[in-house]
Amino acid sequence: MGAKCPKKTNRWVHLRNVLKFLKENRRRLMTHTEEDRPDMLPTDAWWTVTYAIAPAIDAINIAFAQLQNRSLLMAQQESHIIALVATISTMFDLELIDRVDAVAEEHENFVRFETMRIRTDHLIILIEDQGSMARDCFLRLDVADKATVSKQIVAYAETLVIELQGVRAERDDSNLSREQDAPPVLPGQLVGLRPAHFIRNVLDPHRERILRFWSDVDIDEVEENHRQLVAAYNNDPILRRTIDEHDNSATFDDAWDVAPHQWLHLRAFCGGLATIFPNTTSVESDF
């Protein structure tokens, strides 16, 4: 039929390219298949689902490209994942089902799957947003097939959201997802921690590994640097204003260069916690 199939890269880029290829070449694909392999002709149900999930795949690919930015901190990776979950939830208008209603019977105004549901009218609009072809494919379905297709779309959206919520930017020693959130590594994050909480929750979990490379004196200096940072933030209004101007989207160097020659041990320690290996994205294995 003279159409070139996209090459595979990673699974999400590949899926996006395949969906784009299928949608753009739908008429020629249908004509070609109808002539050569009528037994393999995709159904209206198949096309409806294909069109409906395409926007979510596009959103995932945008997030994936952002996550490959080498300057991102792990906490910033997490913020992109959280934003992606919100985007998909809003896109499909997903609602959590209250436990009180969990045993209730299906309501005609909603399509539900396990713990989530989507309003039926919103689901129809979502399909129609993908164009007249998607709309017509859905309209040609009988009542039973419409119900099946609707449930498949809800199931796919729910699975995406739940699995994305389980993605962790940080890996443990076995390269598995860490349950803890990414540690605070920027001055604006560290000044909100009491020294006792910094030692217990940030420093102690990494103390054994640090001792392979640093001395006890170096670690004492990390603790002292944190106390100095907190004191300077509380007592110096100019420094406090400068630190507060950097939000969580700031790069590591920009955030720490508010005082480039101070708290060097603390900066080095946090730099190790924030490091993402070059040419990799720490969440790729989860994706």
Short mmCIF file of N, CA and C in Angstrom, two decimals, residues 158-272:
data_model
loop_
_atom_site.label_atom_id
_atom_site.label_comp_id
_atom_site.label_asym_id
_atom_site.label_seq_id
_atom_site.Cartn_x
_atom_site.Cartn_y
_atom_site.Cartn_z
N GLU A 158 -7.30 3.41 34.17
CA GLU A 158 -7.04 3.13 35.58
C GLU A 158 -5.69 2.45 35.77
N THR A 159 -5.37 1.51 34.91
CA THR A 159 -4.09 0.81 35.01
C THR A 159 -2.93 1.78 34.83
N LEU A 160 -3.05 2.68 33.86
CA LEU A 160 -2.00 3.69 33.66
C LEU A 160 -1.78 4.51 34.92
N VAL A 161 -2.86 5.01 35.50
CA VAL A 161 -2.74 5.88 36.67
C VAL A 161 -2.14 5.12 37.85
N ILE A 162 -2.63 3.92 38.11
CA ILE A 162 -2.13 3.15 39.25
C ILE A 162 -0.65 2.79 39.07
N GLU A 163 -0.28 2.36 37.87
CA GLU A 163 1.11 1.98 37.62
C GLU A 163 2.03 3.20 37.68
N LEU A 164 1.58 4.33 37.16
CA LEU A 164 2.41 5.54 37.22
C LEU A 164 2.60 6.01 38.65
N GLN A 165 1.58 5.83 39.49
CA GLN A 165 1.72 6.21 40.89
C GLN A 165 2.76 5.35 41.60
N GLY A 166 3.04 4.19 41.05
CA GLY A 166 4.04 3.30 41.64
C GLY A 166 5.45 3.53 41.14
N VAL A 167 5.61 4.44 40.15
CA VAL A 167 6.95 4.71 39.62
C VAL A 167 7.74 5.50 40.65
N ARG A 168 8.99 5.09 40.88
CA ARG A 168 9.88 5.78 41.80
C ARG A 168 11.14 6.19 41.06
N ALA A 169 11.57 7.42 41.29
CA ALA A 169 12.77 7.91 40.61
C ALA A 169 14.03 7.30 41.19
N GLU A 170 14.02 6.97 42.47
CA GLU A 170 15.24 6.47 43.10
C GLU A 170 15.24 4.95 43.12
N ARG A 171 16.45 4.37 42.95
CA ARG A 171 16.62 2.92 42.94
C ARG A 171 17.41 2.50 44.17
N ASP A 172 17.17 1.26 44.64
CA ASP A 172 17.95 0.75 45.76
C ASP A 172 19.18 0.01 45.25
N ASP A 173 19.91 -0.67 46.17
CA ASP A 173 21.15 -1.34 45.78
C ASP A 173 20.92 -2.46 44.78
N SER A 174 19.70 -2.98 44.71
CA SER A 174 19.38 -4.05 43.76
C SER A 174 18.74 -3.52 42.49
N ASN A 175 18.78 -2.18 42.32
CA ASN A 175 18.17 -1.50 41.17
C ASN A 175 16.66 -1.69 41.14
N LEU A 176 16.05 -1.84 42.31
CA LEU A 176 14.60 -1.90 42.42
C LEU A 176 14.09 -0.55 42.91
N SER A 177 12.80 -0.32 42.73
CA SER A 177 12.22 0.96 43.15
C SER A 177 12.31 1.10 44.66
N ARG A 178 12.77 2.28 45.11
CA ARG A 178 12.75 2.58 46.54
C ARG A 178 11.36 3.08 46.91
N GLU A 179 10.90 2.66 48.07
CA GLU A 179 9.57 3.08 48.52
C GLU A 179 9.58 4.54 48.97
N GLN A 180 10.74 5.01 49.48
CA GLN A 180 10.81 6.38 49.97
C GLN A 180 10.83 7.36 48.81
N ASP A 181 10.34 8.57 49.09
CA ASP A 181 10.43 9.63 48.10
C ASP A 181 11.87 10.09 47.97
N ALA A 182 12.18 10.80 46.90
CA ALA A 182 13.53 11.32 46.71
C ALA A 182 13.87 12.27 47.86
N PRO A 183 15.11 12.21 48.36
CA PRO A 183 15.48 13.04 49.51
C PRO A 183 15.60 14.51 49.14
N PRO A 184 15.45 15.42 50.10
CA PRO A 184 15.65 16.84 49.83
C PRO A 184 17.13 17.11 49.57
N VAL A 185 17.42 17.88 48.52
CA VAL A 185 18.82 18.13 48.17
C VAL A 185 19.10 19.60 47.87
N LEU A 186 18.07 20.43 47.81
CA LEU A 186 18.26 21.85 47.52
C LEU A 186 18.18 22.66 48.81
N PRO A 187 18.88 23.80 48.88
CA PRO A 187 18.83 24.61 50.10
C PRO A 187 17.41 24.93 50.55
N GLY A 188 16.54 25.26 49.59
CA GLY A 188 15.17 25.60 49.95
C GLY A 188 14.41 24.45 50.57
N GLN A 189 14.82 23.22 50.27
CA GLN A 189 14.20 22.04 50.88
C GLN A 189 14.82 21.73 52.24
N LEU A 190 16.14 21.92 52.34
CA LEU A 190 16.87 21.55 53.55
C LEU A 190 16.60 22.49 54.71
N VAL A 191 16.31 23.77 54.43
CA VAL A 191 16.09 24.72 55.52
C VAL A 191 14.79 24.42 56.26
N GLY A 192 13.94 23.62 55.67
CA GLY A 192 12.69 23.26 56.34
C GLY A 192 12.82 22.06 57.26
N LEU A 193 14.03 21.50 57.33
CA LEU A 193 14.27 20.32 58.18
C LEU A 193 14.99 20.71 59.45
N ARG A 194 14.51 20.26 60.58
CA ARG A 194 15.27 20.38 61.82
C ARG A 194 16.54 19.54 61.68
N PRO A 195 17.65 19.95 62.30
CA PRO A 195 18.87 19.15 62.22
C PRO A 195 18.67 17.70 62.63
N ALA A 196 17.86 17.46 63.65
CA ALA A 196 17.63 16.08 64.09
C ALA A 196 16.94 15.27 63.00
N HIS A 197 15.99 15.88 62.31
CA HIS A 197 15.28 15.18 61.24
C HIS A 197 16.18 14.99 60.01
N PHE A 198 17.05 15.97 59.75
CA PHE A 198 17.99 15.82 58.64
C PHE A 198 18.92 14.63 58.89
N ILE A 199 19.43 14.54 60.11
CA ILE A 199 20.35 13.44 60.43
C ILE A 199 19.63 12.10 60.35
N ARG A 200 18.45 12.03 60.93
CA ARG A 200 17.73 10.76 61.00
C ARG A 200 17.20 10.32 59.64
N ASN A 201 16.62 11.24 58.89
CA ASN A 201 15.90 10.86 57.67
C ASN A 201 16.70 11.00 56.38
N VAL A 202 17.72 11.84 56.39
CA VAL A 202 18.49 12.08 55.16
C VAL A 202 19.90 11.52 55.26
N LEU A 203 20.60 11.83 56.34
CA LEU A 203 22.00 11.43 56.45
C LEU A 203 22.17 9.97 56.87
N ASP A 204 21.49 9.56 57.93
CA ASP A 204 21.68 8.20 58.46
C ASP A 204 21.43 7.08 57.45
N PRO A 205 20.38 7.16 56.61
CA PRO A 205 20.16 6.07 55.65
C PRO A 205 21.33 5.85 54.68
N HIS A 206 22.19 6.87 54.53
CA HIS A 206 23.31 6.76 53.59
C HIS A 206 24.66 6.73 54.31
N ARG A 207 24.65 6.72 55.63
CA ARG A 207 25.90 6.85 56.40
C ARG A 207 26.88 5.72 56.10
N GLU A 208 26.38 4.49 56.04
CA GLU A 208 27.28 3.35 55.83
C GLU A 208 28.00 3.46 54.49
N ARG A 209 27.27 3.87 53.46
CA ARG A 209 27.90 3.99 52.14
C ARG A 209 28.89 5.16 52.12
N ILE A 210 28.53 6.27 52.76
CA ILE A 210 29.40 7.44 52.76
C ILE A 210 30.73 7.13 53.43
N LEU A 211 30.69 6.30 54.47
CA LEU A 211 31.91 5.97 55.22
C LEU A 211 32.93 5.20 54.38
N ARG A 212 32.51 4.70 53.23
CA ARG A 212 33.47 4.04 52.34
C ARG A 212 34.40 5.06 51.69
N PHE A 213 33.95 6.31 51.63
CA PHE A 213 34.71 7.33 50.90
C PHE A 213 35.08 8.53 51.77
N TRP A 214 34.28 8.80 52.79
CA TRP A 214 34.53 9.94 53.65
C TRP A 214 34.86 9.48 55.06
N SER A 215 35.51 10.37 55.80
CA SER A 215 35.84 10.08 57.20
C SER A 215 34.70 10.54 58.10
N ASP A 216 34.79 10.16 59.37
CA ASP A 216 33.81 10.63 60.35
C ASP A 216 33.84 12.15 60.45
N VAL A 217 35.03 12.72 60.29
CA VAL A 217 35.16 14.18 60.35
C VAL A 217 34.37 14.83 59.21
N ASP A 218 34.44 14.24 58.03
CA ASP A 218 33.69 14.77 56.89
C ASP A 218 32.18 14.73 57.15
N ILE A 219 31.72 13.63 57.73
CA ILE A 219 30.28 13.50 58.01
C ILE A 219 29.86 14.49 59.08
N ASP A 220 30.74 14.69 60.09
CA ASP A 220 30.44 15.71 61.10
C ASP A 220 30.28 17.08 60.44
N GLU A 221 31.11 17.33 59.42
CA GLU A 221 31.05 18.61 58.73
C GLU A 221 29.74 18.76 57.95
N VAL A 222 29.21 17.66 57.41
CA VAL A 222 27.91 17.70 56.73
C VAL A 222 26.83 18.14 57.72
N GLU A 223 26.84 17.54 58.91
CA GLU A 223 25.86 17.90 59.93
C GLU A 223 25.99 19.37 60.31
N GLU A 224 27.25 19.81 60.52
CA GLU A 224 27.48 21.20 60.92
C GLU A 224 27.06 22.16 59.82
N ASN A 225 27.35 21.81 58.57
CA ASN A 225 26.93 22.65 57.44
C ASN A 225 25.42 22.82 57.40
N HIS A 226 24.69 21.76 57.71
CA HIS A 226 23.23 21.87 57.70
C HIS A 226 22.75 22.82 58.78
N ARG A 227 23.35 22.72 59.98
CA ARG A 227 22.96 23.64 61.05
C ARG A 227 23.29 25.08 60.66
N GLN A 228 24.44 25.27 60.01
CA GLN A 228 24.83 26.62 59.57
C GLN A 228 23.86 27.16 58.52
N LEU A 229 23.45 26.30 57.60
CA LEU A 229 22.51 26.71 56.56
C LEU A 229 21.18 27.15 57.17
N VAL A 230 20.66 26.36 58.10
CA VAL A 230 19.39 26.69 58.74
C VAL A 230 19.50 28.01 59.50
N ALA A 231 20.62 28.18 60.22
CA ALA A 231 20.82 29.42 60.99
C ALA A 231 20.93 30.63 60.06
N ALA A 232 21.68 30.47 58.97
CA ALA A 232 21.83 31.58 58.03
C ALA A 232 20.50 31.95 57.39
N TYR A 233 19.70 30.96 57.07
CA TYR A 233 18.39 31.20 56.47
C TYR A 233 17.49 31.95 57.44
N ASN A 234 17.54 31.60 58.70
CA ASN A 234 16.68 32.23 59.70
C ASN A 234 17.13 33.64 60.07
N ASN A 235 18.45 33.91 59.94
CA ASN A 235 18.99 35.18 60.44
C ASN A 235 19.35 36.18 59.35
N ASP A 236 19.43 35.75 58.11
CA ASP A 236 19.83 36.64 57.01
C ASP A 236 18.66 36.80 56.04
N PRO A 237 17.94 37.92 56.12
CA PRO A 237 16.75 38.09 55.27
C PRO A 237 17.08 38.12 53.78
N ILE A 238 18.25 38.64 53.40
CA ILE A 238 18.62 38.67 51.98
C ILE A 238 18.84 37.26 51.46
N LEU A 239 19.58 36.45 52.23
CA LEU A 239 19.80 35.06 51.84
C LEU A 239 18.48 34.30 51.79
N ARG A 240 17.63 34.54 52.80
CA ARG A 240 16.34 33.86 52.84
C ARG A 240 15.50 34.19 51.60
N ARG A 241 15.49 35.44 51.22
CA ARG A 241 14.73 35.85 50.03
C ARG A 241 15.30 35.19 48.77
N THR A 242 16.62 35.11 48.69
CA THR A 242 17.26 34.51 47.51
C THR A 242 16.95 33.02 47.42
N ILE A 243 17.04 32.33 48.55
CA ILE A 243 16.73 30.89 48.57
C ILE A 243 15.27 30.65 48.22
N ASP A 244 14.40 31.50 48.75
CA ASP A 244 12.96 31.32 48.51
C ASP A 244 12.59 31.56 47.05
N GLU A 245 13.42 32.31 46.33
CA GLU A 245 13.13 32.56 44.91
C GLU A 245 13.35 31.33 44.05
N HIS A 246 14.11 30.35 44.56
CA HIS A 246 14.36 29.12 43.81
C HIS A 246 13.32 28.08 44.20
N ASP A 247 12.48 27.69 43.25
CA ASP A 247 11.52 26.64 43.54
C ASP A 247 12.13 25.29 43.18
N ASN A 248 11.32 24.24 43.23
CA ASN A 248 11.83 22.89 43.00
C ASN A 248 12.22 22.63 41.55
N SER A 249 11.94 23.59 40.65
CA SER A 249 12.35 23.42 39.26
C SER A 249 13.76 23.93 39.00
N ALA A 250 14.38 24.56 40.01
CA ALA A 250 15.73 25.10 39.85
C ALA A 250 16.74 23.97 39.67
N THR A 251 17.80 24.25 38.91
CA THR A 251 18.86 23.26 38.79
C THR A 251 19.65 23.21 40.09
N PHE A 252 20.38 22.13 40.28
CA PHE A 252 21.15 21.95 41.50
C PHE A 252 22.17 23.08 41.67
N ASP A 253 22.94 23.37 40.62
CA ASP A 253 23.98 24.39 40.72
C ASP A 253 23.40 25.78 40.96
N ASP A 254 22.31 26.11 40.27
CA ASP A 254 21.70 27.43 40.47
C ASP A 254 21.23 27.60 41.91
N ALA A 255 20.63 26.56 42.46
CA ALA A 255 20.11 26.65 43.83
C ALA A 255 21.23 26.80 44.85
N TRP A 256 22.32 26.07 44.66
CA TRP A 256 23.42 26.11 45.63
C TRP A 256 24.35 27.30 45.42
N ASP A 257 24.33 27.90 44.25
CA ASP A 257 25.21 29.04 43.99
C ASP A 257 24.75 30.32 44.66
N VAL A 258 23.70 30.26 45.46
CA VAL A 258 23.33 31.43 46.28
C VAL A 258 24.45 31.74 47.27
N ALA A 259 25.24 30.73 47.60
CA ALA A 259 26.42 30.90 48.46
C ALA A 259 27.46 29.89 48.01
N PRO A 260 28.14 30.15 46.89
CA PRO A 260 28.97 29.13 46.24
C PRO A 260 30.15 28.62 47.06
N HIS A 261 30.59 29.39 48.06
CA HIS A 261 31.78 28.98 48.82
C HIS A 261 31.44 28.57 50.25
N GLN A 262 30.18 28.34 50.51
CA GLN A 262 29.77 27.94 51.86
C GLN A 262 29.13 26.55 51.82
N TRP A 263 29.14 25.89 52.95
CA TRP A 263 28.47 24.60 53.15
C TRP A 263 28.87 23.57 52.09
N LEU A 264 30.19 23.50 51.83
CA LEU A 264 30.68 22.69 50.72
C LEU A 264 30.50 21.20 50.96
N HIS A 265 30.65 20.75 52.22
CA HIS A 265 30.45 19.32 52.50
C HIS A 265 28.97 18.95 52.32
N LEU A 266 28.09 19.82 52.78
CA LEU A 266 26.65 19.56 52.63
C LEU A 266 26.28 19.55 51.15
N ARG A 267 26.83 20.48 50.40
CA ARG A 267 26.55 20.54 48.96
C ARG A 267 27.05 19.27 48.26
N ALA A 268 28.25 18.81 48.61
CA ALA A 268 28.79 17.60 47.99
C ALA A 268 27.95 16.38 48.35
N PHE A 269 27.52 16.29 49.61
CA PHE A 269 26.68 15.18 50.03
C PHE A 269 25.36 15.18 49.26
N CYS A 270 24.73 16.34 49.17
CA CYS A 270 23.45 16.43 48.46
C CYS A 270 23.64 16.19 46.96
N GLY A 271 24.79 16.60 46.43
CA GLY A 271 25.07 16.33 45.02
C GLY A 271 25.10 14.85 44.73
N GLY A 272 25.65 14.07 45.67
CA GLY A 272 25.65 12.62 45.51
C GLY A 272 24.24 12.04 45.54
#
